[in-house]
mmCIF file of C-alpha atoms and ligand atoms in Angstrom:
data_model
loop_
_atom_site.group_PDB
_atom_site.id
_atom_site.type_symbol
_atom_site.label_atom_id
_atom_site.label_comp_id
_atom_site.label_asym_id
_atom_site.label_seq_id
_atom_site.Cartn_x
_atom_site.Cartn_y
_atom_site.Cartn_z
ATOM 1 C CA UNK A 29 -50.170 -46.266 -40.939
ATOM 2 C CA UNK A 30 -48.240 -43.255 -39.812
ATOM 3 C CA UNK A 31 -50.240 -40.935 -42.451
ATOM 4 C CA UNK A 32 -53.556 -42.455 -41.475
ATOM 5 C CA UNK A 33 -52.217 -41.635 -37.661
ATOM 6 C CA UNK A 34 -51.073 -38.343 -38.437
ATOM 7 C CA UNK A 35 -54.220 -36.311 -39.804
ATOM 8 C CA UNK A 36 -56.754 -36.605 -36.482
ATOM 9 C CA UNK A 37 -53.440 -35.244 -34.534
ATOM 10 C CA UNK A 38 -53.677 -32.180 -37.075
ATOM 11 C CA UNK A 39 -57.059 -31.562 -36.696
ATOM 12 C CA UNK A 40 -56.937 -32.165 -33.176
ATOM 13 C CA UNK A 41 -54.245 -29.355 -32.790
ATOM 14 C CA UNK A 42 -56.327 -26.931 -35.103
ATOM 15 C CA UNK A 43 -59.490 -27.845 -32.436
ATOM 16 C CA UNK A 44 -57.132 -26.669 -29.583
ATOM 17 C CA UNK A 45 -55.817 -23.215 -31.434
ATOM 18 C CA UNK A 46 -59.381 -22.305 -32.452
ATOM 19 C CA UNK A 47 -60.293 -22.833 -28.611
ATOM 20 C CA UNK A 48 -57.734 -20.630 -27.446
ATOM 21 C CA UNK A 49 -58.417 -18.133 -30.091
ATOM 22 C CA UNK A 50 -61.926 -17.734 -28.804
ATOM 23 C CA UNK A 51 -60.692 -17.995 -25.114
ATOM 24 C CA UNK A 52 -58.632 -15.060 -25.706
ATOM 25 C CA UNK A 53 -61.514 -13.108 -27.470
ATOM 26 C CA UNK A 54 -64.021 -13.554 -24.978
ATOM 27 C CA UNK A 55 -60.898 -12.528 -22.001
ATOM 28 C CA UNK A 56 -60.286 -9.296 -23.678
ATOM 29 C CA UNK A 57 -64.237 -8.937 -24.424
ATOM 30 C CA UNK A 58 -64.588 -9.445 -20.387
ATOM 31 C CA UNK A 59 -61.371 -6.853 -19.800
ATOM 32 C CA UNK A 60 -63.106 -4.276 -21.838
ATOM 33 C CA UNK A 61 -66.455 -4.486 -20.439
ATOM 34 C CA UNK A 62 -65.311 -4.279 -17.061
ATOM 35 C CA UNK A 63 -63.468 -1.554 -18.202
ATOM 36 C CA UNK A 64 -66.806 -0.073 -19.355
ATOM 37 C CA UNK A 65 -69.057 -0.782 -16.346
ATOM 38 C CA UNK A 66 -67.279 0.512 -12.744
ATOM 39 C CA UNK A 67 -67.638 -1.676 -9.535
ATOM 40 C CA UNK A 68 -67.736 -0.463 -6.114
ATOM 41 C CA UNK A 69 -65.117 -1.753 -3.914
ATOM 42 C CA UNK A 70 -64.745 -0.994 0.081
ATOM 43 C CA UNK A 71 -62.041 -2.092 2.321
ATOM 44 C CA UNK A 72 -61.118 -6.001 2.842
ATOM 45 C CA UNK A 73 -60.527 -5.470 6.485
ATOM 46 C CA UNK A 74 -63.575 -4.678 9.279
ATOM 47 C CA UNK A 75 -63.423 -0.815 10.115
ATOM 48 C CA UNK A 76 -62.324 0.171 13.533
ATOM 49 C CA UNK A 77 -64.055 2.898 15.211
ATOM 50 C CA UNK A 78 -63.643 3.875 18.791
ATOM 51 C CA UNK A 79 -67.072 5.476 20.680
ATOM 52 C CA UNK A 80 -67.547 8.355 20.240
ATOM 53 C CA UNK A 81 -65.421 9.035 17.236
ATOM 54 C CA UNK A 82 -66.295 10.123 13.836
ATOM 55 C CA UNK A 83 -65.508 7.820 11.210
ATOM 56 C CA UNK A 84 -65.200 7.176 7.286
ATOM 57 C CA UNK A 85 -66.709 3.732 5.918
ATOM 58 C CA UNK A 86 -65.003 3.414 2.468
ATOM 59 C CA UNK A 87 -66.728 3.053 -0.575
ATOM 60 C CA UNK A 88 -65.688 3.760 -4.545
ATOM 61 C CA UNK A 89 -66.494 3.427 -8.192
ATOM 62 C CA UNK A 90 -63.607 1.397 -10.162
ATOM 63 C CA UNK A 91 -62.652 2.900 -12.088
ATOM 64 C CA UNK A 92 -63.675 6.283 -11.107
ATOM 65 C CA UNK A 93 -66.605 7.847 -12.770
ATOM 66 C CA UNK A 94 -68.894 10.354 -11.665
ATOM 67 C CA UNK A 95 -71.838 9.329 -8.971
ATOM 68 C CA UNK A 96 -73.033 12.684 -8.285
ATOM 69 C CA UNK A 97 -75.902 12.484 -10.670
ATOM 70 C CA UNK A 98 -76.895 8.881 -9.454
ATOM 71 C CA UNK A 99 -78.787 7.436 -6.175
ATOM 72 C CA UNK A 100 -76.384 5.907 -3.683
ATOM 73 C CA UNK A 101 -77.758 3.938 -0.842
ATOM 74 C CA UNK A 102 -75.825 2.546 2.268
ATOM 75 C CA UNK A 103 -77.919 0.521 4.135
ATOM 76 C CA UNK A 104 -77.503 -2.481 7.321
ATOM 77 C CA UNK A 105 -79.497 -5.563 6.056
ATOM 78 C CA UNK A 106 -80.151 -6.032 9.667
ATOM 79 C CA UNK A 107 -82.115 -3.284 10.257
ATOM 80 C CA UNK A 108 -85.578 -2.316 9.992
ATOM 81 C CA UNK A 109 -85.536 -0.046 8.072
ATOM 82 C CA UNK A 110 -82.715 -0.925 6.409
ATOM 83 C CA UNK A 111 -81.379 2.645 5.017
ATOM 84 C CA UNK A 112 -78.488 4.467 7.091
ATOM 85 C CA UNK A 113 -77.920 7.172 4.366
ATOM 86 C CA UNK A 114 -79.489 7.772 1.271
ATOM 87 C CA UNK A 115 -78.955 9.882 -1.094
ATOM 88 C CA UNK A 116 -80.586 11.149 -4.784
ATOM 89 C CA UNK A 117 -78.917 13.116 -6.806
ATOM 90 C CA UNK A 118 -76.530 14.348 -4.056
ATOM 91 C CA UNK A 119 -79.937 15.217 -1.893
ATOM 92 C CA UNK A 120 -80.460 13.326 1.422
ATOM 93 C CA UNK A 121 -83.611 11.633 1.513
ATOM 94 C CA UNK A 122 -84.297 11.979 5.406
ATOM 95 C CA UNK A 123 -87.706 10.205 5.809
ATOM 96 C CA UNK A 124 -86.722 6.791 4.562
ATOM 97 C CA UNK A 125 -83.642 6.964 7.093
ATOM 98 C CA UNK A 126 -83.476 4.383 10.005
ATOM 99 C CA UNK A 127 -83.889 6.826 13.173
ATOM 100 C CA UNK A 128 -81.166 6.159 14.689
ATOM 101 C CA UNK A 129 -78.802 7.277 11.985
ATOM 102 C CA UNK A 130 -80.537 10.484 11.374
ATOM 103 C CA UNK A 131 -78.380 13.700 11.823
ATOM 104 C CA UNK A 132 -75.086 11.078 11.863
ATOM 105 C CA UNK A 133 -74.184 10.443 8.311
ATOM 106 C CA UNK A 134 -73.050 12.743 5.090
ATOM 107 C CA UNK A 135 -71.807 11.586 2.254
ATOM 108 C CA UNK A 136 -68.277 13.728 0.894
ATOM 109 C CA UNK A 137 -70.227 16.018 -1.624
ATOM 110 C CA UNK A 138 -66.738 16.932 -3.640
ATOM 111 C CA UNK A 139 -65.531 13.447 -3.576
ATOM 112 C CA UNK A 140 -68.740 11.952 -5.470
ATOM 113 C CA UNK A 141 -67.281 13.205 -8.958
ATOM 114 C CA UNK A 142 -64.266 10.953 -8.313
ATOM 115 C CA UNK A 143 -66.609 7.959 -7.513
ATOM 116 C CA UNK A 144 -66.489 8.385 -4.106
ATOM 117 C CA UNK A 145 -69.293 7.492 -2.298
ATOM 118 C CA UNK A 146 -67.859 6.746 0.900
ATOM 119 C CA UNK A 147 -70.309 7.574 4.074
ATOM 120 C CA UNK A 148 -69.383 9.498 7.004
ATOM 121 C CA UNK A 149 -70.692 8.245 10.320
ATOM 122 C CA UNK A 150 -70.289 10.923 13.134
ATOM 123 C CA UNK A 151 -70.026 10.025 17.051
ATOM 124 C CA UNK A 152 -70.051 5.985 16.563
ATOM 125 C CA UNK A 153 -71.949 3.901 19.306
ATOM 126 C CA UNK A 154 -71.734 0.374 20.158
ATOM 127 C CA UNK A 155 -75.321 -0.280 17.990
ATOM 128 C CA UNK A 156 -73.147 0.720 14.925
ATOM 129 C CA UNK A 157 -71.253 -2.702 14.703
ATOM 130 C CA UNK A 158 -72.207 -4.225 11.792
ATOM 131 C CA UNK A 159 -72.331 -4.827 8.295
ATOM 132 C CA UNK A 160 -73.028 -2.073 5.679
ATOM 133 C CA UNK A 161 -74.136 -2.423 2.383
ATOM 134 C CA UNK A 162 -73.354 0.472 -0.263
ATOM 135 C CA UNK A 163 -75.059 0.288 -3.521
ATOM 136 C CA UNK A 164 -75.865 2.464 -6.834
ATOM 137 C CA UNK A 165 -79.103 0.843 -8.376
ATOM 138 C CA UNK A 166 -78.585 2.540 -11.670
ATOM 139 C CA UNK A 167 -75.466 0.425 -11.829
ATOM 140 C CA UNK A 168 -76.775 -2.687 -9.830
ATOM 141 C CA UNK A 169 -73.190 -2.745 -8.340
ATOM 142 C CA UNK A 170 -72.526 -2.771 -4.509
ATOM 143 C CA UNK A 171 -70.037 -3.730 -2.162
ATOM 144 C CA UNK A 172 -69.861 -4.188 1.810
ATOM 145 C CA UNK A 173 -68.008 -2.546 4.605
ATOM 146 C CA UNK A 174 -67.603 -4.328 8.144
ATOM 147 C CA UNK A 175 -67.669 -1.879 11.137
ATOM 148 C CA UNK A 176 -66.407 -2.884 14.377
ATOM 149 C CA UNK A 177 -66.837 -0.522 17.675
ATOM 150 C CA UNK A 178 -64.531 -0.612 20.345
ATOM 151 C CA UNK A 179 -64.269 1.383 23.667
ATOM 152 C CA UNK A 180 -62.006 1.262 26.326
ATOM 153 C CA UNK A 181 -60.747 2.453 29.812
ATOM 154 C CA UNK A 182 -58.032 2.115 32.736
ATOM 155 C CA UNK A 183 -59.179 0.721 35.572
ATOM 156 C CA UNK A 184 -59.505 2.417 39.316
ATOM 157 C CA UNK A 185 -58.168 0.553 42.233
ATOM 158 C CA UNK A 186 -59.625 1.573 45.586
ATOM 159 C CA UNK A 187 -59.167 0.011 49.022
ATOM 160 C CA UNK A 188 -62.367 -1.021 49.913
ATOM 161 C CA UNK A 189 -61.938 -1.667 53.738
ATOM 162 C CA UNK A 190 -58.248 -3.024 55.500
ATOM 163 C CA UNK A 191 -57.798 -6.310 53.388
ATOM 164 C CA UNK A 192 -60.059 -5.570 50.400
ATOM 165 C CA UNK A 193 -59.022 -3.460 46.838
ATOM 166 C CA UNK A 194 -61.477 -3.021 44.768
ATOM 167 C CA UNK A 195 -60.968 -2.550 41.206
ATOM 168 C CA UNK A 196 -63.610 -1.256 38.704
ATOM 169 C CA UNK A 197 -63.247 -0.137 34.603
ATOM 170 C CA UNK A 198 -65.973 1.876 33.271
ATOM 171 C CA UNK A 199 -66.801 2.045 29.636
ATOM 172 C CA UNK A 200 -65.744 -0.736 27.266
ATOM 173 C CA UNK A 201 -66.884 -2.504 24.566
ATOM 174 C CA UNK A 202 -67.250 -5.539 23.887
ATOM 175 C CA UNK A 203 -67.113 -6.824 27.267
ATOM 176 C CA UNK A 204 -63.638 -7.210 28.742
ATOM 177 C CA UNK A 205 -62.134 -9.557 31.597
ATOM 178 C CA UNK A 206 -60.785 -8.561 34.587
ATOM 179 C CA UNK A 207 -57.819 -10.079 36.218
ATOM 180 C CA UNK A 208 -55.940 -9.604 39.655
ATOM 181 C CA UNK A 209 -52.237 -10.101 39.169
ATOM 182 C CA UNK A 210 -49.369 -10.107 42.011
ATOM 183 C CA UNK A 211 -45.877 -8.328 40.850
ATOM 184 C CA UNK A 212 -45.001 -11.727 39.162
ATOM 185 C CA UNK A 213 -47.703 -11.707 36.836
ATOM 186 C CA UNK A 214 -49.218 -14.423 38.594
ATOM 187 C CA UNK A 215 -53.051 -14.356 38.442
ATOM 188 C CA UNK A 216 -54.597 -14.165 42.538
ATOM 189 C CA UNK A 217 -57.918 -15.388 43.215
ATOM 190 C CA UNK A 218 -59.828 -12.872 43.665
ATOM 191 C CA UNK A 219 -64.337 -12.586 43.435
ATOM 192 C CA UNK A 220 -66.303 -13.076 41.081
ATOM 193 C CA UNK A 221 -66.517 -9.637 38.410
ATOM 194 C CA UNK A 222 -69.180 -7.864 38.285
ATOM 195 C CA UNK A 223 -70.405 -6.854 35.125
ATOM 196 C CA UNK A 224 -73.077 -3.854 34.283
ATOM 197 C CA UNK A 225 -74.346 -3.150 30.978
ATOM 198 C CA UNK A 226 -74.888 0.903 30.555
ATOM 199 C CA UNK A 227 -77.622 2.107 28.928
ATOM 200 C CA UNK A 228 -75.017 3.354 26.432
ATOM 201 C CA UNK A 229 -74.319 -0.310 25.799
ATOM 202 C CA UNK A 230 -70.857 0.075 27.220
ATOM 203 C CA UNK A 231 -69.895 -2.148 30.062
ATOM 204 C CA UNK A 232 -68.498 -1.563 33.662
ATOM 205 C CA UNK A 233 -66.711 -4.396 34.861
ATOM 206 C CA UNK A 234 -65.677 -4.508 38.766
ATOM 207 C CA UNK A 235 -64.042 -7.067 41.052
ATOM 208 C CA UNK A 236 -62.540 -6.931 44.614
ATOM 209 C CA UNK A 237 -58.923 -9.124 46.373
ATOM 210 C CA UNK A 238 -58.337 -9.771 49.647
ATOM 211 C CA UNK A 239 -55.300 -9.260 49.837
ATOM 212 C CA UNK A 240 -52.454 -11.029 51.852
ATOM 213 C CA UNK A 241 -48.854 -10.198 52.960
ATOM 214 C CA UNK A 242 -47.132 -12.916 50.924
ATOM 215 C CA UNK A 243 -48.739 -11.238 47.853
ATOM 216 C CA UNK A 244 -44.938 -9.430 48.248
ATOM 217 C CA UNK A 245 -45.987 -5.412 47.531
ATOM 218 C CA UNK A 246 -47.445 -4.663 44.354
ATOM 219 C CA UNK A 247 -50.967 -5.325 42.355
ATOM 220 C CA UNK A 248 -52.534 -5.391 39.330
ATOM 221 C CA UNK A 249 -55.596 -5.391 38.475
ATOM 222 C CA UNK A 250 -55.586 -5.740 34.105
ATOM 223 C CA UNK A 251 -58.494 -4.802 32.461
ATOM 224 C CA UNK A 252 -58.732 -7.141 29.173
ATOM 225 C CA UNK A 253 -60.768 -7.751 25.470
ATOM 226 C CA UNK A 254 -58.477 -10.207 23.420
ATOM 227 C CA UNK A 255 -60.639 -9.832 20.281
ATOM 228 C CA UNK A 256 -59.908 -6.100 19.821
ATOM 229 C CA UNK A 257 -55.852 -7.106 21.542
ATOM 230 C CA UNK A 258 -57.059 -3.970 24.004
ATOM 231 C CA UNK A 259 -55.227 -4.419 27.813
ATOM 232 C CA UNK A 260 -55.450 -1.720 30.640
ATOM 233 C CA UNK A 261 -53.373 -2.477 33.791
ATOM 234 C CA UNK A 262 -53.769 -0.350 36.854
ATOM 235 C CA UNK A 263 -50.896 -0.888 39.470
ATOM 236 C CA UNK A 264 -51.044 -0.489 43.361
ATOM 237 C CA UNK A 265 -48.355 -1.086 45.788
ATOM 238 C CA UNK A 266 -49.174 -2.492 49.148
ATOM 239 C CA UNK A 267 -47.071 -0.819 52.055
ATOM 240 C CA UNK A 268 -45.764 -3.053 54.799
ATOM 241 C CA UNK A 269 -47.614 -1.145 57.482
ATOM 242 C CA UNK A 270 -51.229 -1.470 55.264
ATOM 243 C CA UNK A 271 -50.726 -5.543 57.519
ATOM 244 C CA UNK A 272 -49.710 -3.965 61.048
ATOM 245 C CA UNK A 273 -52.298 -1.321 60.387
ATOM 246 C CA UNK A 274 -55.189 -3.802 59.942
ATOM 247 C CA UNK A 275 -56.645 -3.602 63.365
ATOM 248 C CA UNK A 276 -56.021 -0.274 63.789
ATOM 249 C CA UNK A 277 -57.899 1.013 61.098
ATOM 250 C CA UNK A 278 -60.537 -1.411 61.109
ATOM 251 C CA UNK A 279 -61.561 -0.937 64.808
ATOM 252 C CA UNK A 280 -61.619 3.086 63.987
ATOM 253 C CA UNK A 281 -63.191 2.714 60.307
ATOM 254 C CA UNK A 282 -66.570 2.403 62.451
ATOM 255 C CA UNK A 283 -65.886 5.340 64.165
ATOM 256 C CA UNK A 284 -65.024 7.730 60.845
ATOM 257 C CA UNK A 285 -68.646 9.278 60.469
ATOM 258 C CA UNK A 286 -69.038 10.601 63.794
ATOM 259 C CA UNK A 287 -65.148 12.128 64.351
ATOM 260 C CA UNK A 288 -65.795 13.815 61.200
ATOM 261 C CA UNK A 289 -69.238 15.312 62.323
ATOM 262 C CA UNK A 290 -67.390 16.579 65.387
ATOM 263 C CA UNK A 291 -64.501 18.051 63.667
ATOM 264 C CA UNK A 292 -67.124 20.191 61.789
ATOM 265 C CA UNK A 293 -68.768 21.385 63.818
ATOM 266 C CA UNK A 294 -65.759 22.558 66.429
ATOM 267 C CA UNK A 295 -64.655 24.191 62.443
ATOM 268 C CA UNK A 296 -67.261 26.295 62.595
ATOM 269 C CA UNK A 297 -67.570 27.025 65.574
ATOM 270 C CA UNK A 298 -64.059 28.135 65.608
ATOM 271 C CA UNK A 299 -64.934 30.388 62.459
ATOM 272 C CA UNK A 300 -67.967 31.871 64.481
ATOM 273 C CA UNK A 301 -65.784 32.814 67.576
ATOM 274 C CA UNK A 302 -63.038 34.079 64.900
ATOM 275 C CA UNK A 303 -65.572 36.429 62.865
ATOM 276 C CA UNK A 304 -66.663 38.098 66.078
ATOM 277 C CA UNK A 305 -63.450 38.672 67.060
ATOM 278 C CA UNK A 306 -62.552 40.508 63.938
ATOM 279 C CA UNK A 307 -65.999 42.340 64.219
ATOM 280 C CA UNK A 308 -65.083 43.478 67.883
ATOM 281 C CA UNK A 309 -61.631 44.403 66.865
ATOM 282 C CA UNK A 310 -62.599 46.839 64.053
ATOM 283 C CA UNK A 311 -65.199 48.575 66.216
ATOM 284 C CA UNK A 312 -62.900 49.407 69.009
ATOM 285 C CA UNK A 313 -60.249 50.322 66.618
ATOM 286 C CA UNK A 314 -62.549 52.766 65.028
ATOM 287 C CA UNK A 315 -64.148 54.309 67.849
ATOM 288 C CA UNK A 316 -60.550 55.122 69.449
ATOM 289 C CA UNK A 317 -59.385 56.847 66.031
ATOM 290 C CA UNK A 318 -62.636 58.634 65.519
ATOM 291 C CA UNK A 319 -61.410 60.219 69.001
ATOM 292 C CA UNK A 320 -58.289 61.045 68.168
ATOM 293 C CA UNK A 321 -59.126 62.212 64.415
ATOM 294 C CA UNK A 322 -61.647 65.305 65.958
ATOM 295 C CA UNK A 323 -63.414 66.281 63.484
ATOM 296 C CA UNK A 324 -62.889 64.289 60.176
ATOM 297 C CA UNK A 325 -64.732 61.080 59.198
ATOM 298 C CA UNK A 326 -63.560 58.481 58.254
ATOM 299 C CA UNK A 327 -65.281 57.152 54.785
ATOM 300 C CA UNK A 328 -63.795 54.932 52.364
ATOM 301 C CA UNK A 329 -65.227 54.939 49.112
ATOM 302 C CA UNK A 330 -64.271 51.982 46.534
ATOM 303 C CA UNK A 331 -65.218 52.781 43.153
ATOM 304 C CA UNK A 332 -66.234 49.432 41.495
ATOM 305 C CA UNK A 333 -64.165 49.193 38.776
ATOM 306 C CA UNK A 334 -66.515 46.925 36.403
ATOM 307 C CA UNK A 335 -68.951 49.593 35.949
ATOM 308 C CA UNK A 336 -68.121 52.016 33.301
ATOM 309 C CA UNK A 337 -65.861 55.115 35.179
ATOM 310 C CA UNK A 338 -67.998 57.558 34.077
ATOM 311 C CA UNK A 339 -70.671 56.893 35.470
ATOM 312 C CA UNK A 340 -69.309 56.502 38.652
ATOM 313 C CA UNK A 341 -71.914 54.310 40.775
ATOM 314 C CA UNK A 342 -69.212 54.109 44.123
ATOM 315 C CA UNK A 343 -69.801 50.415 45.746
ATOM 316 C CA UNK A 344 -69.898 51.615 48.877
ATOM 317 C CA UNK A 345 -68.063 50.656 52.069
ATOM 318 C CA UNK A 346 -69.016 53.199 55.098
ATOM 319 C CA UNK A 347 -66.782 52.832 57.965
ATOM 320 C CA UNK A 348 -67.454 54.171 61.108
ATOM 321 C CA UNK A 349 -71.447 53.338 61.030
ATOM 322 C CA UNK A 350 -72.364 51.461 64.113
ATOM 323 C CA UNK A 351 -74.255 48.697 61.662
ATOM 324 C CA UNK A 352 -70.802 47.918 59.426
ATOM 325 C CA UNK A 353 -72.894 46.877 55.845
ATOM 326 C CA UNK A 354 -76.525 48.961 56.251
ATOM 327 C CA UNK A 355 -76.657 52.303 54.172
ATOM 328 C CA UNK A 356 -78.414 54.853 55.261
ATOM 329 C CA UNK A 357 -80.429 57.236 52.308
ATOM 330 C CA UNK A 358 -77.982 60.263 54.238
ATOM 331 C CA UNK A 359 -74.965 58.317 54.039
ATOM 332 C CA UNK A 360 -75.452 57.967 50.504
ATOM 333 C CA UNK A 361 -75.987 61.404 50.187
ATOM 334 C CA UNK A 362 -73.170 62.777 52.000
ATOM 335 C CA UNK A 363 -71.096 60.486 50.237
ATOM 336 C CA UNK A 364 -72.076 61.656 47.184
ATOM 337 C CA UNK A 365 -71.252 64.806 48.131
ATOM 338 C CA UNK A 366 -67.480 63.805 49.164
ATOM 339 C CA UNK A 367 -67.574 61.588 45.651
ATOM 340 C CA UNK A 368 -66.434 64.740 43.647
ATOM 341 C CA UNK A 369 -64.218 65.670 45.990
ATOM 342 C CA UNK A 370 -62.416 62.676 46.306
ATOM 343 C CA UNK A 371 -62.331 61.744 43.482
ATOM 344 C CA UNK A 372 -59.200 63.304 42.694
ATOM 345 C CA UNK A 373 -57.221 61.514 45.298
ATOM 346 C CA UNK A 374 -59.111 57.564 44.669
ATOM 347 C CA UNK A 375 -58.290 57.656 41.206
ATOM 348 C CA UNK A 376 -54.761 58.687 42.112
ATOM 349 C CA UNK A 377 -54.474 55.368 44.414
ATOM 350 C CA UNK A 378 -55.486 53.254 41.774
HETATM 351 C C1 NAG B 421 -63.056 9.221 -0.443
HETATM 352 O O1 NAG B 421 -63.217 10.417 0.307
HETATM 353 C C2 NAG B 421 -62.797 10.341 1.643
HETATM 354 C C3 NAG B 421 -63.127 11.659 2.314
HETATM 355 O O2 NAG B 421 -62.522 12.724 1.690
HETATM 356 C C4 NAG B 421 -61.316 10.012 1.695
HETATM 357 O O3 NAG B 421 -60.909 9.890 3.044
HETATM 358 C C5 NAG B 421 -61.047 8.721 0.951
HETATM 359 O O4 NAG B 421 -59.672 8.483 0.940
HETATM 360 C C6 NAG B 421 -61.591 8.817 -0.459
HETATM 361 N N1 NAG B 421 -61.429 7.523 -1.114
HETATM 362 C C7 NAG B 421 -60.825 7.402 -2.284
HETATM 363 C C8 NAG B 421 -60.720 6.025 -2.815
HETATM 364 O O5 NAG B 421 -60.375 8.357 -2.884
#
């Protein structure tokens, strides 16, 4: 019995070593072979880029081996067409390029002996976001990168009239929240947030709080976008007298345009009045020194120092003419006459 029990237990244990045996052939066959053919790998995590920014989407044969003789292709299944960068033999092939890529992507020339065929995407826009595909056909071996775009910005709090802040953030992406927060953290209720959608695809988000005196003296307005953990906070403090100024300012708000208007106008008046003066001034001055100097005349000459000294072109200021600015051709001329015999002492004052 035990015999006749025995033998299918043998066999059945030279079934399972056999099994193995093969098992462990076909393993190592895999190991080598995979060893012999490279795979592209990219990153496990989504790539961050900020707008605007340059960035790298990682891509690489391995093991390494040299691409630079083979056609690499990154493309966004998504699109239409689908090709972001491609490249033959290390040359761009522009015309099969998705427009809005063109002029934005390179691949690292020096790095494609190592296997690395990683693209370079230059000033990154919100329509980037997305999955990209690299691939080497002559291989049949890809991989995929995920690229995320973020943008951000602080917000601006300004008082809109007495009771009412208004708070508005310019430029993110994705689309944030908006909150109005007392000192406590607290969340006030505030209006609805208006959101605008640029033409850049980045979004201005704004929102305005009346605000009241229990709201003790500080606000926030936080400027929010959980999936990318981004928060900006701008803070404002609310004096005491902002309250007991209410009326005060609100009655005279209406009023603002047409002070202003007046105070401009008495400004330039006042400049007027002020220029004429000064004009007045000088003449007298002059005409009581040209009779105490007899016979000399009083020229200044100013040698504009920009132009080359050589050739001495004198920017001319002639005092003593009864039209302070107009040159006259004899002026000119008798101040070219004085020029070389000045010009001694002028270049001594400077
Ligand atoms: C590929 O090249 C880029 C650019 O030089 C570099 O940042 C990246 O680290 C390289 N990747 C690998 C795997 O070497």
């Amino acid at each position: 019995m035990l015999l006749v029990k025995n033998r299918p237990t043998l066999n059945f244990h030279f079934n399972v070593l056999m099994v193995s045996v093969f098992h462990t052939v076909v393993f190592f066959t895999l190991i080598c072979s995979c060893g012999a053919q490279p795979q592209l790998t990219g990153p496990s995590q989504p790539i961050v880029a900020v707008v605007g920014d340059d960035i790298i989407l990682p891509c690489h044969l391995q093991p390494a081996e040299d691409a630079s003789d083979l056609t690499v292709e990154w493309t966004r299944p998504d699109l239409d067409p689908r090709y972001v960068h491609v490249s033959d033999y290390g040359e761009e092939l522009l015309s099969s390029e998705h427009p809005s890529y063109r002029e934005r992507t390179s691949l690292f020339i020096d790095e494609l002996k190592n296997g690395n065929i990683s693209l370079k995407l230059s000033k990154v826009k919100p329509a980037d976001e997305g999955k990209y595909r690299c691939f080497i056909p002559e291989l049949s071996q890809e991989s995929t990168v995920q690229l995320v775009v973020v943008a951000v910005s602080s917000p601006v709090i300004q008082t809109h009239n007495a009771v009412v802040l208004q708070c508005e953030s310019k430029g993110w992406y994705p689309e944030p929240e908006l909150l109005w927060l007392d000192a406590e953290g607290k969340i006030l209720s505030a209006g609805p947030t208006e959101t605008v959608r640029g033409p850049d695809d980045l979004y201005t988000v704004s929102s305005r709080v009346t605000v009241e005196k229990r709201h003790s003296n500080n606000i926030i307005c936080r400027v929010q976008q959980r999936n990318i953990n981004q928060i900006r906070e701008t803070r404002i403090k609310v004096k005491d007298d902002f309250f007991s100024d209410q009326s005060k300012s609100s009655s005279s708000s209406g009023s603002s345009v047409p002070i202003f208007i007046i105070g401009l106008i008495v400004g330039v008046i006042f400049i007027l009045a002020a220029v004429l003066f000064v004009r007045k001034w000088r003449k007298n001055k002059l005409e009581n020194k040209k009779h105490n100097n007899d016979e000399e005349t009083q020229r200044v000459i100013e040698y504009n120092t920009k132009s080359n000294e050589s050739e001495k072109e004198p920017l001319l200021e002639v005092v003593g003419q009864t039209d302070s600015g107009h040159v006259t051709p004899e002026t000119v001329e008798n101040l070219n006459e004085m020029e070389t015999q000045t010009a001694n002492n002028v270049q001594t004052k400077e």
